Amino acid sequence: MSILVTGGAGFIGSNFVLDWLAQSDETLINLDALTYAGNLDTLKSLQNNPNHIFVQGDIGDAPLISQLLTQYQPRAVVNFAAESHVDRSIHGPTDFIQTNIVGTFQLLENTRRYWEALPTEQKSAFRLLHVSTDEVYGSLANDAAPFTEQHPYEPNSPYSASKAASDHLVRAWHHTYGLPVLTTNCSNNYGPYHFPEKLIPLVILNALAGKPLPIYGDGLQIRDWLYVKDHCSAIRRVLAAGRLGETYNIGGWNEKPNIEVVQTICSILDELKPKADGSSYAAQISYITDRPGHDRRYAIDARKIERELGWKPDETFSSGIRKTILWYLENQAWVANVSSGAYRDWVNKQYAGTP
Ligand code: NAD
Ligand code: DAU
């Protein structure tokens, strides 16, 4: 028995791979292109684990996908691989179209061919789980009800439009060909191994480095935060028991305005690593130009997954954010490794001209 995971060297994928292999003796084939966001350092504890087979490659590489499926005969494919950063999609959408849409298409099409040829028993047990985002639903007014699975798709950024397109392809491959798919739409994750281009790790690391903490616009945009390990447990649950062709929203019931998230990080750092001059990290907060087309609010109604599959998050925001900050304080070597030249180039481009 084995499963094929794509994007397992990125933030959520690597947490999923580490958790999976800690709990299961099933072989896991981890296919990752190792873009700027993929990092083998994250997986170094698996170096001598015979159940982890790492393959560097692209989900859009049809012969490679076909070869891996034939060789390893997985019972499931879990697709994390994607370009995931909204700001990068605004600067340059090409890679988002290529990986998130064309890549997902190639993965689906080659998986379909493999699945169609399986013997009856394996065919009915097979699953493809596509990991998606709440951003496909667009932006919510502050007084609107959280997104349910029935909410219309209204993606606003090149990133969310490319993820929405991939969700539609997954849906169509089920409807037309009967491919046994599951889709999850999750809110904002945070936790260990989060690449420091995203708000929470960026703020932790900038604070410690004495740099400005950049807040886009008025900082009152709202996100619903979920600790990454809770996302991973939800995916395992959907893979094990989700109804075929269904989508499941996953969220933490932790809606917070960005400024509150940043202030919370500052006050935990004030306690855990006080500044020598006695000032608060909050003094480094700096309001900068807003993200173009910035979605105002996301919020997930996660009652379906709770009702049908009995899943609930373990962490609250206050327990999860403290764990996350401690992890960054204790893992400076990982941070140094990912904050390479390419990362510095991105930061210089994105935050050029800000104080
Ligand atoms: P990430 O950017 O940290 O990691 C993406 C991984 O995919 C990297 O390891 C990268 O090397 C790999 N990759 C990129 N293009 C590839 C390709 N063509 N072929 C193979 N591998 C490729 O992303 P993440 O935050 O871990 O997100 C994982 C998935 O979860 C994405 O599909 C994203 O849309 C979704 N998601 C993310 C969040 C979040 O808050 N981060 C929330 C909901 C859903
Ligand atoms: O909602 C799920 C999505 O969450 C995922 O699909 C994406 O892959 C993931 O990147 C994340 O998208 P966001 O755009 O919400 O995450 P990000 O960390 O980039 O930004 C969070 C909020 O903080 C957002 O409102 C923008 C704001 N922000 C971000 C950065 C990087 C700032 O104010 N300053 C910053 O420097």
Coordinates of C-alpha atoms and ligand atoms in Angstrom, one line a residue:
M1 CA 0.0 0.0 0.0
S2 CA 1.2 3.5 -0.8
I3 CA 0.0 7.0 -1.4
L4 CA 1.4 9.7 -3.7
V5 CA 1.6 13.2 -2.3
T6 CA 2.4 16.2 -4.4
G7 CA 4.0 19.4 -3.0
G8 CA 5.2 17.5 0.1
A9 CA 8.3 19.8 0.5
G10 CA 6.2 22.9 0.9
F11 CA 4.6 24.3 4.1
I12 CA 1.4 22.3 4.5
G13 CA 2.5 19.3 2.4
S14 CA 5.7 18.8 4.5
N15 CA 3.7 18.9 7.7
F16 CA 1.3 16.4 6.2
V17 CA 4.1 14.1 5.2
L18 CA 5.8 14.3 8.6
D19 CA 2.6 13.6 10.4
W20 CA 1.6 10.8 8.1
L21 CA 4.9 8.9 8.4
A22 CA 4.8 9.4 12.2
Q23 CA 1.5 7.6 12.3
S24 CA 1.6 5.0 9.4
D25 CA 3.9 2.5 8.0
E26 CA 2.4 2.9 4.5
T27 CA 4.9 4.0 1.8
L28 CA 4.6 7.7 0.8
I29 CA 5.9 8.9 -2.5
N30 CA 6.5 12.6 -2.3
L31 CA 6.6 14.4 -5.7
D32 CA 7.8 18.0 -5.5
A33 CA 9.3 20.3 -8.0
L34 CA 11.3 22.1 -5.3
T35 CA 10.4 25.6 -6.4
Y36 CA 11.5 28.5 -4.1
A37 CA 8.8 27.3 -1.7
G38 CA 9.9 23.6 -1.5
N39 CA 12.6 22.8 1.0
L40 CA 14.3 19.4 1.6
D41 CA 15.7 20.7 4.9
T42 CA 12.2 20.4 6.3
L43 CA 12.2 16.7 5.5
K44 CA 15.7 15.9 6.7
S45 CA 14.4 13.8 9.7
L46 CA 13.1 11.3 7.0
Q47 CA 16.4 10.8 5.4
N48 CA 16.7 7.2 6.6
N49 CA 13.0 6.4 6.5
P50 CA 12.4 3.7 3.9
N51 CA 8.7 4.6 3.7
H52 CA 9.5 8.1 2.3
I53 CA 10.4 8.1 -1.3
F54 CA 11.2 11.7 -2.5
V55 CA 11.0 12.4 -6.3
Q56 CA 11.9 15.9 -7.6
G57 CA 9.5 16.6 -10.5
D58 CA 6.5 18.5 -11.8
I59 CA 2.9 17.6 -11.6
G60 CA 2.6 18.8 -15.2
D61 CA 5.1 16.2 -16.4
A62 CA 2.7 13.6 -17.8
P63 CA 5.3 10.8 -18.5
L64 CA 6.7 11.2 -15.0
I65 CA 3.2 11.0 -13.3
S66 CA 2.3 8.0 -15.4
Q67 CA 5.5 6.3 -14.5
L68 CA 5.2 6.9 -10.8
L69 CA 1.6 5.7 -10.7
T70 CA 2.5 2.5 -12.7
Q71 CA 5.6 1.9 -10.6
Y72 CA 4.2 2.4 -7.1
Q73 CA 0.5 1.6 -7.6
P74 CA -0.8 4.1 -5.0
R75 CA -4.2 3.7 -3.4
A76 CA -4.5 7.5 -3.3
V77 CA -3.1 10.8 -4.6
V78 CA -3.1 13.9 -2.4
N79 CA -2.5 17.1 -4.4
F80 CA -0.8 19.9 -2.4
A81 CA 1.4 21.1 -5.3
A82 CA 0.6 24.7 -6.2
E83 CA 1.9 28.2 -6.5
S84 CA 0.4 29.6 -3.3
H85 CA 1.3 33.2 -2.7
V86 CA -1.2 35.9 -3.6
D87 CA 1.3 38.7 -3.9
R88 CA 3.6 36.7 -6.2
S89 CA 0.5 35.9 -8.4
I90 CA -0.1 39.7 -8.7
H91 CA 3.6 40.3 -9.8
G92 CA 3.6 37.4 -12.2
P93 CA 0.7 35.0 -12.8
T94 CA 2.3 32.7 -15.4
D95 CA 3.6 30.0 -13.0
F96 CA 0.2 30.0 -11.3
I97 CA -1.6 29.2 -14.5
Q98 CA 1.0 26.6 -15.4
T99 CA 1.1 24.7 -12.1
N100 CA -2.3 25.3 -10.6
I101 CA -4.4 24.8 -13.8
V102 CA -2.3 23.0 -16.4
G103 CA -0.4 20.9 -13.8
T104 CA -3.6 19.9 -12.1
F105 CA -5.1 18.9 -15.5
Q106 CA -2.1 16.7 -16.2
L107 CA -2.3 15.1 -12.8
L108 CA -6.0 14.4 -13.2
E109 CA -5.7 13.1 -16.7
N110 CA -2.9 10.7 -15.9
T111 CA -4.5 9.6 -12.6
R112 CA -7.7 8.9 -14.6
R113 CA -5.9 6.6 -17.0
Y114 CA -4.2 4.8 -14.1
W115 CA -7.4 4.5 -12.2
E116 CA -9.5 3.2 -15.1
A117 CA -7.0 0.3 -15.6
L118 CA -7.1 -0.8 -11.9
P119 CA -8.7 -4.1 -10.9
T120 CA -12.2 -3.6 -9.5
E121 CA -11.4 -3.7 -5.8
Q122 CA -8.5 -1.2 -6.0
K123 CA -10.5 0.9 -8.4
S124 CA -13.3 1.3 -5.9
A125 CA -11.0 2.0 -3.0
F126 CA -8.9 4.6 -5.0
R127 CA -9.1 8.4 -4.1
L128 CA -7.7 11.6 -5.4
L129 CA -7.9 14.4 -2.8
H130 CA -7.3 17.9 -4.1
V131 CA -6.2 20.5 -1.5
S132 CA -7.8 23.9 -2.2
T133 CA -8.5 27.2 -0.5
D134 CA -11.3 29.4 0.9
E135 CA -10.1 32.2 -1.4
V136 CA -12.0 30.6 -4.3
Y137 CA -15.2 32.0 -2.7
G138 CA -14.1 35.6 -2.9
S139 CA -14.5 38.3 -0.3
L140 CA -17.1 38.5 2.5
A141 CA -18.8 41.6 3.9
N142 CA -18.1 41.9 7.7
D143 CA -21.7 41.0 8.5
A144 CA -22.1 38.2 6.0
A145 CA -22.4 34.5 7.1
P146 CA -19.2 32.4 6.7
F147 CA -18.5 30.5 3.5
T148 CA -20.4 27.2 3.2
E149 CA -19.7 24.6 0.5
Q150 CA -22.6 26.1 -1.5
H151 CA -21.1 29.6 -1.7
P152 CA -20.7 30.7 -5.3
Y153 CA -17.1 30.9 -6.6
E154 CA -16.0 34.5 -7.0
P155 CA -12.1 34.4 -7.0
N156 CA -10.5 37.8 -7.1
S157 CA -6.7 37.3 -7.5
P158 CA -4.7 35.5 -10.1
Y159 CA -3.9 32.9 -7.4
S160 CA -7.5 32.3 -6.3
A161 CA -8.7 32.2 -9.9
S162 CA -6.2 29.6 -10.8
K163 CA -7.2 27.5 -7.7
A164 CA -10.9 27.9 -8.6
A165 CA -10.1 26.7 -12.1
S166 CA -8.3 23.6 -10.6
D167 CA -11.3 22.9 -8.4
H168 CA -13.6 23.0 -11.5
L169 CA -11.4 20.6 -13.3
V170 CA -11.4 18.2 -10.4
R171 CA -15.2 18.4 -10.2
A172 CA -15.5 17.8 -13.9
W173 CA -13.2 14.7 -13.9
H174 CA -15.5 13.2 -11.3
H175 CA -18.8 14.2 -13.0
T176 CA -17.7 13.1 -16.5
Y177 CA -15.3 10.2 -15.9
G178 CA -16.3 9.1 -12.4
L179 CA -12.8 9.7 -11.0
P180 CA -13.2 9.3 -7.2
V181 CA -12.2 12.7 -6.0
L182 CA -12.5 14.8 -2.8
T183 CA -11.8 18.5 -2.6
T184 CA -11.0 20.4 0.6
N185 CA -11.3 24.2 0.8
C186 CA -9.3 25.5 3.8
S187 CA -8.7 28.9 5.5
N188 CA -5.3 30.5 6.3
N189 CA -2.8 28.1 7.8
Y190 CA 0.0 28.9 10.2
G191 CA 2.6 26.8 12.1
P192 CA 6.1 25.2 11.7
Y193 CA 7.9 25.4 8.3
H194 CA 5.8 28.3 7.0
F195 CA 7.7 30.1 4.3
P196 CA 8.5 33.7 5.5
E197 CA 6.8 35.4 2.6
K198 CA 3.4 34.9 4.3
L199 CA 2.2 37.3 7.0
I200 CA 2.7 35.3 10.3
P201 CA 6.3 34.0 9.7
L202 CA 7.3 37.3 8.0
V203 CA 6.2 39.3 11.1
I204 CA 7.9 36.9 13.5
L205 CA 11.2 37.1 11.6
N206 CA 11.1 40.8 10.8
A207 CA 10.3 41.5 14.5
L208 CA 13.4 39.5 15.7
A209 CA 15.5 41.2 13.0
G210 CA 14.5 44.7 14.1
K211 CA 12.8 45.4 10.8
P212 CA 9.4 47.0 10.0
L213 CA 6.3 44.8 10.4
P214 CA 4.4 45.6 7.1
I215 CA 0.6 46.0 7.4
Y216 CA -1.2 46.4 4.1
G217 CA -3.8 49.2 4.0
D218 CA -5.7 49.7 7.2
G219 CA -4.8 46.2 8.6
L220 CA -8.5 45.5 9.2
Q221 CA -8.8 42.7 6.7
I222 CA -10.0 39.5 8.3
R223 CA -8.6 36.0 7.9
D224 CA -9.7 32.7 9.6
W225 CA -6.6 31.1 11.0
L226 CA -6.1 27.3 11.3
Y227 CA -3.0 25.6 12.9
V228 CA -1.4 23.5 10.1
K229 CA -1.5 20.3 12.1
D230 CA -5.3 20.7 12.3
H231 CA -5.5 21.1 8.5
C232 CA -3.4 17.9 8.1
S233 CA -5.7 15.9 10.5
A234 CA -8.8 17.2 8.5
I235 CA -7.2 16.0 5.2
R236 CA -6.5 12.6 6.7
R237 CA -10.1 12.4 7.9
V238 CA -11.6 13.4 4.5
L239 CA -9.3 10.9 2.7
A240 CA -10.4 8.1 5.0
A241 CA -14.2 8.8 5.1
G242 CA -15.2 11.7 2.8
R243 CA -18.1 11.1 0.4
L244 CA -17.0 10.8 -3.2
G245 CA -17.2 14.0 -5.3
E246 CA -17.9 16.1 -2.2
T247 CA -16.1 19.3 -1.1
Y248 CA -15.4 19.9 2.6
N249 CA -14.6 23.4 4.0
I250 CA -12.0 23.4 6.7
G251 CA -11.5 26.2 9.1
G252 CA -10.5 27.1 12.6
W253 CA -13.4 29.4 13.8
N254 CA -10.6 31.9 14.5
E255 CA -11.5 35.1 12.6
K256 CA -9.0 37.9 13.3
P257 CA -8.1 41.2 11.7
N258 CA -4.5 41.3 10.5
I259 CA -3.5 44.1 12.9
E260 CA -4.7 42.0 15.8
V261 CA -2.7 39.0 14.6
V262 CA 0.4 41.2 14.4
Q263 CA -0.2 42.8 17.8
T264 CA -0.6 39.3 19.4
I265 CA 2.7 38.1 17.9
C266 CA 4.4 41.3 19.2
S267 CA 3.1 40.8 22.8
I268 CA 4.1 37.1 22.8
L269 CA 7.6 38.0 21.6
D270 CA 7.7 40.8 24.2
E271 CA 7.2 38.1 26.8
L272 CA 9.4 35.3 25.3
K273 CA 12.2 37.4 23.9
P274 CA 12.1 40.9 25.4
K275 CA 14.0 43.6 23.5
A276 CA 17.2 44.9 25.1
D277 CA 15.9 48.5 25.1
G278 CA 12.7 47.5 26.9
S279 CA 10.5 48.7 24.0
S280 CA 7.7 46.6 22.5
Y281 CA 8.0 44.9 19.1
A282 CA 4.7 46.6 18.3
A283 CA 6.7 49.8 17.8
Q284 CA 8.0 48.3 14.6
I285 CA 4.5 48.1 13.0
S286 CA 4.5 50.0 9.7
Y287 CA 1.4 50.6 7.5
I288 CA 2.2 50.3 3.8
T289 CA 0.4 50.4 0.5
D290 CA -2.5 47.9 0.2
R291 CA -2.4 44.8 -1.9
P292 CA -4.2 45.4 -5.2
G293 CA -7.7 43.8 -5.1
H294 CA -7.2 42.8 -1.5
D295 CA -10.0 40.6 -0.2
R296 CA -11.5 42.1 2.9
R297 CA -12.7 39.0 4.8
Y298 CA -12.6 35.2 4.6
A299 CA -14.5 33.1 7.1
I300 CA -15.2 29.3 6.9
D301 CA -18.3 27.5 8.1
A302 CA -16.8 24.2 9.0
R303 CA -20.0 22.5 10.2
K304 CA -20.2 20.0 7.3
I305 CA -16.9 18.3 8.1
E306 CA -17.7 18.3 11.8
R307 CA -21.2 16.9 11.2
E308 CA -20.3 14.2 8.6
L309 CA -16.8 13.3 9.6
G310 CA -16.5 14.3 13.3
W311 CA -13.5 16.6 12.7
K312 CA -12.8 19.6 14.8
P313 CA -9.6 21.6 15.3
D314 CA -7.5 20.9 18.4
E315 CA -5.8 24.3 18.6
T316 CA -7.2 27.7 19.4
F317 CA -5.5 30.7 17.9
S318 CA -3.8 31.5 21.2
S319 CA -2.4 28.0 21.7
G320 CA -1.3 27.6 18.1
I321 CA 0.3 31.0 17.7
R322 CA 2.4 30.5 20.9
K323 CA 3.6 27.1 19.6
T324 CA 4.4 28.7 16.2
I325 CA 6.5 31.5 17.7
L326 CA 8.3 29.1 20.0
W327 CA 9.0 26.9 16.9
Y328 CA 10.6 29.9 15.0
L329 CA 12.7 30.8 18.0
E330 CA 14.0 27.3 18.3
N331 CA 14.6 26.7 14.6
Q332 CA 16.8 29.5 13.5
A333 CA 18.9 27.2 11.3
W334 CA 15.8 26.3 9.2
V335 CA 15.0 30.0 8.9
A336 CA 18.6 30.8 7.8
N337 CA 18.4 28.0 5.2
V338 CA 15.2 29.3 3.6
S339 CA 16.1 33.0 3.8
S340 CA 18.5 32.6 0.9
G341 CA 19.4 35.0 -1.9
A342 CA 16.2 34.3 -3.9
Y343 CA 14.1 35.0 -0.8
R344 CA 16.0 38.3 -0.3
D345 CA 15.3 39.3 -3.9
W346 CA 11.6 38.8 -3.3
V347 CA 11.5 40.9 -0.1
N348 CA 13.5 43.7 -1.8
K349 CA 11.0 43.7 -4.8
Q350 CA 7.8 43.4 -2.7
Y351 CA 8.7 45.9 0.0
A352 CA 10.8 48.3 -2.0
G353 CA 10.4 51.9 -0.9
T354 CA 8.7 51.1 2.4
P355 CA 10.2 52.4 5.6
Ligands
NAD1 P1 3.8 26.2 -0.5 O1 3.9 27.3 -1.5 O2 4.4 26.4 0.8 O3 4.2 24.8 -1.1 C1 3.9 24.4 -2.4 C2 4.8 23.2 -2.7 O4 4.5 22.8 -4.1 C3 6.3 23.6 -2.8 O5 7.0 22.5 -2.1 C4 6.6 23.6 -4.2 O6 8.0 23.2 -4.5 C5 5.7 22.6 -4.8 N1 5.3 22.8 -6.2 C6 5.1 24.0 -6.8 N2 4.8 23.8 -8.1 C7 5.0 22.5 -8.4 C8 4.8 21.7 -9.5 N3 4.5 22.2 -10.7 N4 5.0 20.3 -9.4 C9 5.3 19.8 -8.2 N5 5.5 20.5 -7.1 C10 5.3 21.8 -7.1 O7 2.2 26.0 -0.4 P2 1.3 25.6 0.9 O8 1.0 26.9 1.7 O9 2.0 24.5 1.6 O10 0.0 25.2 0.2 C11 -0.2 23.8 -0.2 C12 -1.6 23.7 -0.8 O11 -2.6 24.1 0.1 C13 -1.8 24.6 -2.1 O12 -2.5 23.9 -3.0 C14 -2.5 25.8 -1.5 O13 -3.3 26.4 -2.5 C15 -3.4 25.2 -0.5 N6 -3.8 26.0 0.7 C16 -2.9 26.7 1.4 C17 -3.3 27.5 2.5 C18 -2.3 28.3 3.3 O14 -2.8 29.0 4.2 N7 -1.0 28.2 3.1 C19 -4.6 27.5 2.9 C20 -5.6 26.7 2.1 C21 -5.1 26.0 1.0
DAU2 O1 -7.1 31.7 2.8 C1 -6.2 30.7 2.4 C2 -5.0 31.4 1.8 O2 -4.2 32.0 2.8 C3 -4.2 30.4 1.0 O3 -5.0 29.9 -0.1 C4 -2.9 31.0 0.4 O4 -2.1 30.1 -0.2 C5 -2.2 31.6 1.6 O5 -1.0 32.3 1.1 C6 -3.1 32.6 2.4 O6 -3.4 33.8 1.6 P1 -3.4 35.2 2.2 O7 -3.2 36.2 1.1 O8 -4.6 35.4 3.1 O9 -2.1 35.1 3.1 P2 -0.9 36.1 3.5 O10 -0.1 35.5 4.6 O11 -0.1 36.5 2.2 O12 -1.6 37.4 4.0 C7 -2.5 37.3 5.1 C8 -3.1 38.7 5.3 O13 -2.1 39.6 5.7 C9 -3.7 39.3 4.0 O14 -4.8 40.0 4.3 C10 -2.6 40.2 3.5 C11 -1.9 40.7 4.8 N1 -0.5 41.0 4.7 C12 0.4 40.0 4.1 C13 1.7 40.3 4.0 C14 2.6 39.2 3.4 C15 0.0 42.2 5.2 O15 -0.7 43.0 5.7 N2 1.4 42.4 5.1 C16 2.2 41.5 4.5 O16 3.5 41.8 4.4

